[in-house]
Amino acid sequence: METSVLKFGGTSVGDFDKIRDIAGELQLRVSRGEKLIVVVSAMGGTTDELLRNASSLSHAPKEDHVALLLTTGEQQTISYLSIVLEDLGVRTKAMTGYQAGIRTFGGHMKSRIADIDQDRLKAVLKTHDIIVIAGFQGINDDLEVTTLGRGGSDTTAVAIAARCSMPCEIYTDVDGVYATDPRVYSEAHRIYEITYDEMMEMSALGAGVLETRCIEIAKNHAIPLYLGRTLSEEKGTWIMQDTQVLEKKAVTGAALDDDIIHVTLYEPQRESTLIFDLFEKFEQHDVNIDMISQVVNSEGFQLSFTVKGTDSHRLEQIFEAVGHMHPEMVLDARTGRSKVSIIGSGMRDMTGVASKAFMALQTSGIPFYQTTTSEISISYVVDSENDRQAVEVLASAFGL
Amino acid sequence: METSVLKFGGTSVGDFDKIRDIAGELQLRVSRGEKLIVVVSAMGGTTDELLRNASSLSHAPKEDHVALLLTTGEQQTISYLSIVLEDLGVRTKAMTGYQAGIRTFGGHMKSRIADIDQDRLKAVLKTHDIIVIAGFQGINDDLEVTTLGRGGSDTTAVAIAARCSMPCEIYTDVDGVYATDPRVYSEAHRIYEITYDEMMEMSALGAGVLETRCIEIAKNHAIPLYLGRTLSEEKGTWIMQDTQVLEKKAVTGAALDDDIIHVTLYEPQRESTLIFDLFEKFEQHDVNIDMISQVVNSEGFQLSFTVKGTDSHRLEQIFEAVGHMHPEMVLDARTGRSKVSIIGSGMRDMTGVASKAFMALQTSGIPFYQTTTSEISISYVVDSENDRQAVEVLASAFGL
């Protein structure tokens, strides 16, 4: 019996008509002999409304109470979808996070999944056609309800698929993964197959279709992951270990992060504790740094990196603290810059990608201030006023 | 440490202002050194809205899915109340039915409580001031969410009080128990103390303040039960084993049920299977019968009883079926009749109550068609057009 895990987000179950449409599609698949585990989010807008209510009752509502409140949203969706499915003659079991045995650890609002009761799921599938599971939620060892934080319902679906060794289909309001954001580069191609590694780089580099943790779980358990538009005939994207494409392109996609702060620090000592002191502060303030380049030469020590634009306030605090310890430090922190990246697992085997990208940018007269490379990606810091042009130039150079 | 179980119904937690008011009152009691277990219903109107949604999705939504849906209402209330309490500095733990270990058996929509995890509740009370528990819900042995049916949240509160040996206070939108319904007899006295047995008769006879099952649990575990108005200075009613009143009245209260069907059946055989066939059908159709009087004389077999007015459709089906089996049966079923009852545990020891009541009714010229008595109550069937007058006459005769 073919069994898959499907996930529908909040927009896809935004009203009762949409829930009916999805139920019809699920019934069709059941009638073709499939069994399904369906993970759903809260109906669009519900979570925000519940959060507003919580904020109206307290300036700092406690996380365990808020988590308990938010999870009612998904519980209502699974009830509604199950009522409709059953009405269509589909034998349906609805399950909240704790009923599916989704055990979590960590904070109430950003828990991680420790385990899932696969035996229970498989037993229920023997007597039911579909299990509808509330996404985004679980239960910790103290029997407290928890939520999984950003991208939580996707994580629920992928984790269940991983635990039960089933493929996972994530339905959302995009057609799939594009070689670069169609809003940035209108001629962007859709990618029908992409490797886990490429997809992880794309996600990490700002192509925000799927949280990196989801792809990581899928990769670790070799679960094929599909991303497509809800109830669409359009073919979406399969994310897998190795794509079936015979002639691989060197570059599969391009990504843009247009809200970064680009920092360069200089200290005229060759031997310095600056990097140690700085990284300790970054860790204390929970700020991620990216694109790190470091040089020591006869004149001193130089460090460049980027941080997210949203961390600017915390960055100021860090620099104030570190400045006291390193009075000779020269700081240059610039906003108005963007990170443009190209990604492709083909880079591993093919030479000339870096030089082709450099040439393309230079030829079009776009200045870039820093470059870093990973095994399957190259990133450039450019002025934000040029960032879309940079994506276009690179996308066009590599035929994305 | 004094610990009580308190219950607030849907009207009492009908909006966020009311939830804040209740939280303030609870904080006050905690500041005086109390610990509390607080059971709450869904915010007024929520359950009806969820039921309407379910009905809009299916003509016959499956009970397990509906139960799962409805319980989100109470879960939201416990989250909101806990957020406010915590904001006031009260250490609060919110618990759904399954988190409080409320194990149930029976149908999904009218479950009965099998057990409650008192060890967990008592452990949590060591580190918290208040536990807020979702009423009306539990979990069965298949880990399915269930609801307790009518008066469910009251039952949750009383059952927790019984299991943990604590007094139970039920707050609602009435001032307490009245000797008879103030809407029927405007001079009715409030009763400040009443025995379990009297209260059970009052409930069973139509004084619908508390479900009989709640009083039964309280009686079986000797839990003092208080009934009063939410946030009111007015003294309500304590329901207990023995009242402290020295000179007991023979009659404590009067009750009126103004929607009954009064049935008389006659069959000209002395030996008949009529009563057997009839009661079997009543059981099959889940119709309760009340005030049964049966006579066999030389002319045949006669049976009188009452059923609730809401069962009229099922009653017709029963009579049609039984009529086929007993063609000589003569049926007389009358609507427009009411049941008037007087209740008092003092009846046990005092004589003359029945005759005084008969006299009072006869003197005022109110015809009555049937009378039944229990150990602590007497009920009369009267015409509905006279029912309020009958209550007044009886209430006045016994000084209620």
mmCIF file with all atom_site columns, N, CA and C in Angstrom, chain B residues 89-112:
data_model
loop_
_atom_site.group_PDB
_atom_site.id
_atom_site.type_symbol
_atom_site.label_atom_id
_atom_site.label_alt_id
_atom_site.label_comp_id
_atom_site.label_asym_id
_atom_site.label_entity_id
_atom_site.label_seq_id
_atom_site.pdbx_PDB_ins_code
_atom_site.Cartn_x
_atom_site.Cartn_y
_atom_site.Cartn_z
_atom_site.occupancy
_atom_site.B_iso_or_equiv
_atom_site.pdbx_formal_charge
_atom_site.auth_seq_id
_atom_site.auth_comp_id
_atom_site.auth_asym_id
_atom_site.auth_atom_id
_atom_site.pdbx_PDB_model_num
ATOM 1  N N  . GLY B 1 89  ? 0.837   37.749 38.895 1.00 0.00 ? 89  GLY B N  1
ATOM 2  C CA . GLY B 1 89  ? 1.824   37.191 39.805 1.00 0.00 ? 89  GLY B CA 1
ATOM 3  C C  . GLY B 1 89  ? 1.403   35.888 40.465 1.00 0.00 ? 89  GLY B C  1
ATOM 4  N N  . VAL B 1 90  ? 0.317   35.302 39.981 1.00 0.00 ? 90  VAL B N  1
ATOM 5  C CA . VAL B 1 90  ? -0.151  34.035 40.548 1.00 0.00 ? 90  VAL B CA 1
ATOM 6  C C  . VAL B 1 90  ? 0.488   32.889 39.762 1.00 0.00 ? 90  VAL B C  1
ATOM 7  N N  . ARG B 1 91  ? 1.166   32.005 40.472 1.00 0.00 ? 91  ARG B N  1
ATOM 8  C CA . ARG B 1 91  ? 1.826   30.877 39.794 1.00 0.00 ? 91  ARG B CA 1
ATOM 9  C C  . ARG B 1 91  ? 0.756   29.892 39.331 1.00 0.00 ? 91  ARG B C  1
ATOM 10 N N  . THR B 1 92  ? 0.574   29.805 38.008 1.00 0.00 ? 92  THR B N  1
ATOM 11 C CA . THR B 1 92  ? -0.580  29.097 37.460 1.00 0.00 ? 92  THR B CA 1
ATOM 12 C C  . THR B 1 92  ? -0.155  27.999 36.510 1.00 0.00 ? 92  THR B C  1
ATOM 13 N N  . LYS B 1 93  ? -0.821  26.861 36.601 1.00 0.00 ? 93  LYS B N  1
ATOM 14 C CA . LYS B 1 93  ? -0.616  25.773 35.645 1.00 0.00 ? 93  LYS B CA 1
ATOM 15 C C  . LYS B 1 93  ? -1.945  25.526 34.941 1.00 0.00 ? 93  LYS B C  1
ATOM 16 N N  . ALA B 1 94  ? -1.942  25.544 33.607 1.00 0.00 ? 94  ALA B N  1
ATOM 17 C CA . ALA B 1 94  ? -3.155  25.235 32.851 1.00 0.00 ? 94  ALA B CA 1
ATOM 18 C C  . ALA B 1 94  ? -3.109  23.766 32.450 1.00 0.00 ? 94  ALA B C  1
ATOM 19 N N  . MET B 1 95  ? -4.270  23.099 32.499 1.00 0.00 ? 95  MET B N  1
ATOM 20 C CA . MET B 1 95  ? -4.316  21.681 32.132 1.00 0.00 ? 95  MET B CA 1
ATOM 21 C C  . MET B 1 95  ? -5.575  21.358 31.343 1.00 0.00 ? 95  MET B C  1
ATOM 22 N N  . THR B 1 96  ? -5.383  20.683 30.220 1.00 0.00 ? 96  THR B N  1
ATOM 23 C CA . THR B 1 96  ? -6.521  20.126 29.495 1.00 0.00 ? 96  THR B CA 1
ATOM 24 C C  . THR B 1 96  ? -6.974  18.858 30.230 1.00 0.00 ? 96  THR B C  1
ATOM 25 N N  . GLY B 1 97  ? -8.050  18.266 29.737 1.00 0.00 ? 97  GLY B N  1
ATOM 26 C CA . GLY B 1 97  ? -8.561  17.059 30.366 1.00 0.00 ? 97  GLY B CA 1
ATOM 27 C C  . GLY B 1 97  ? -7.523  15.945 30.427 1.00 0.00 ? 97  GLY B C  1
ATOM 28 N N  . TYR B 1 98  ? -6.815  15.734 29.311 1.00 0.00 ? 98  TYR B N  1
ATOM 29 C CA . TYR B 1 98  ? -5.874  14.607 29.322 1.00 0.00 ? 98  TYR B CA 1
ATOM 30 C C  . TYR B 1 98  ? -4.664  14.914 30.185 1.00 0.00 ? 98  TYR B C  1
ATOM 31 N N  . GLN B 1 99  ? -4.291  16.209 30.267 1.00 0.00 ? 99  GLN B N  1
ATOM 32 C CA . GLN B 1 99  ? -3.140  16.561 31.094 1.00 0.00 ? 99  GLN B CA 1
ATOM 33 C C  . GLN B 1 99  ? -3.443  16.361 32.578 1.00 0.00 ? 99  GLN B C  1
ATOM 34 N N  . ALA B 1 100 ? -4.736  16.542 32.949 1.00 0.00 ? 100 ALA B N  1
ATOM 35 C CA . ALA B 1 100 ? -5.140  16.296 34.330 1.00 0.00 ? 100 ALA B CA 1
ATOM 36 C C  . ALA B 1 100 ? -5.458  14.825 34.550 1.00 0.00 ? 100 ALA B C  1
ATOM 37 N N  . GLY B 1 101 ? -5.210  14.016 33.540 1.00 0.00 ? 101 GLY B N  1
ATOM 38 C CA . GLY B 1 101 ? -5.447  12.576 33.671 1.00 0.00 ? 101 GLY B CA 1
ATOM 39 C C  . GLY B 1 101 ? -6.917  12.236 33.866 1.00 0.00 ? 101 GLY B C  1
ATOM 40 N N  . ILE B 1 102 ? -7.808  12.996 33.228 1.00 0.00 ? 102 ILE B N  1
ATOM 41 C CA . ILE B 1 102 ? -9.240  12.719 33.352 1.00 0.00 ? 102 ILE B CA 1
ATOM 42 C C  . ILE B 1 102 ? -9.605  11.631 32.335 1.00 0.00 ? 102 ILE B C  1
ATOM 43 N N  . ARG B 1 103 ? -9.582  10.382 32.807 1.00 0.00 ? 103 ARG B N  1
ATOM 44 C CA . ARG B 1 103 ? -9.857  9.228  31.934 1.00 0.00 ? 103 ARG B CA 1
ATOM 45 C C  . ARG B 1 103 ? -11.353 8.999  31.903 1.00 0.00 ? 103 ARG B C  1
ATOM 46 N N  . THR B 1 104 ? -11.884 8.757  30.691 1.00 0.00 ? 104 THR B N  1
ATOM 47 C CA . THR B 1 104 ? -13.327 8.581  30.556 1.00 0.00 ? 104 THR B CA 1
ATOM 48 C C  . THR B 1 104 ? -13.657 7.268  29.856 1.00 0.00 ? 104 THR B C  1
ATOM 49 N N  . PHE B 1 105 ? -14.937 6.886  29.947 1.00 0.00 ? 105 PHE B N  1
ATOM 50 C CA . PHE B 1 105 ? -15.439 5.757  29.166 1.00 0.00 ? 105 PHE B CA 1
ATOM 51 C C  . PHE B 1 105 ? -16.822 6.132  28.647 1.00 0.00 ? 105 PHE B C  1
ATOM 52 N N  . GLY B 1 106 ? -17.314 5.353  27.654 1.00 0.00 ? 106 GLY B N  1
ATOM 53 C CA . GLY B 1 106 ? -18.619 5.680  27.077 1.00 0.00 ? 106 GLY B CA 1
ATOM 54 C C  . GLY B 1 106 ? -18.461 6.510  25.817 1.00 0.00 ? 106 GLY B C  1
ATOM 55 N N  . GLY B 1 107 ? -19.579 6.902  25.201 1.00 0.00 ? 107 GLY B N  1
ATOM 56 C CA . GLY B 1 107 ? -19.580 7.613  23.919 1.00 0.00 ? 107 GLY B CA 1
ATOM 57 C C  . GLY B 1 107 ? -18.754 8.893  23.950 1.00 0.00 ? 107 GLY B C  1
ATOM 58 N N  . HIS B 1 108 ? -18.287 9.322  22.765 1.00 0.00 ? 108 HIS B N  1
ATOM 59 C CA . HIS B 1 108 ? -17.432 10.507 22.689 1.00 0.00 ? 108 HIS B CA 1
ATOM 60 C C  . HIS B 1 108 ? -18.114 11.775 23.184 1.00 0.00 ? 108 HIS B C  1
ATOM 61 N N  . MET B 1 109 ? -19.456 11.849 23.054 1.00 0.00 ? 109 MET B N  1
ATOM 62 C CA . MET B 1 109 ? -20.141 13.099 23.376 1.00 0.00 ? 109 MET B CA 1
ATOM 63 C C  . MET B 1 109 ? -20.876 13.031 24.716 1.00 0.00 ? 109 MET B C  1
ATOM 64 N N  . LYS B 1 110 ? -20.873 11.888 25.375 1.00 0.00 ? 110 LYS B N  1
ATOM 65 C CA . LYS B 1 110 ? -21.496 11.819 26.707 1.00 0.00 ? 110 LYS B CA 1
ATOM 66 C C  . LYS B 1 110 ? -20.745 10.806 27.571 1.00 0.00 ? 110 LYS B C  1
ATOM 67 N N  . SER B 1 111 ? -19.433 11.065 27.635 1.00 0.00 ? 111 SER B N  1
ATOM 68 C CA . SER B 1 111 ? -18.574 10.173 28.412 1.00 0.00 ? 111 SER B CA 1
ATOM 69 C C  . SER B 1 111 ? -18.823 10.326 29.898 1.00 0.00 ? 111 SER B C  1
ATOM 70 N N  . ARG B 1 112 ? -18.392 9.323  30.639 1.00 0.00 ? 112 ARG B N  1
ATOM 71 C CA . ARG B 1 112 ? -18.396 9.385  32.099 1.00 0.00 ? 112 ARG B CA 1
ATOM 72 C C  . ARG B 1 112 ? -16.956 9.273  32.579 1.00 0.00 ? 112 ARG B C  1
#
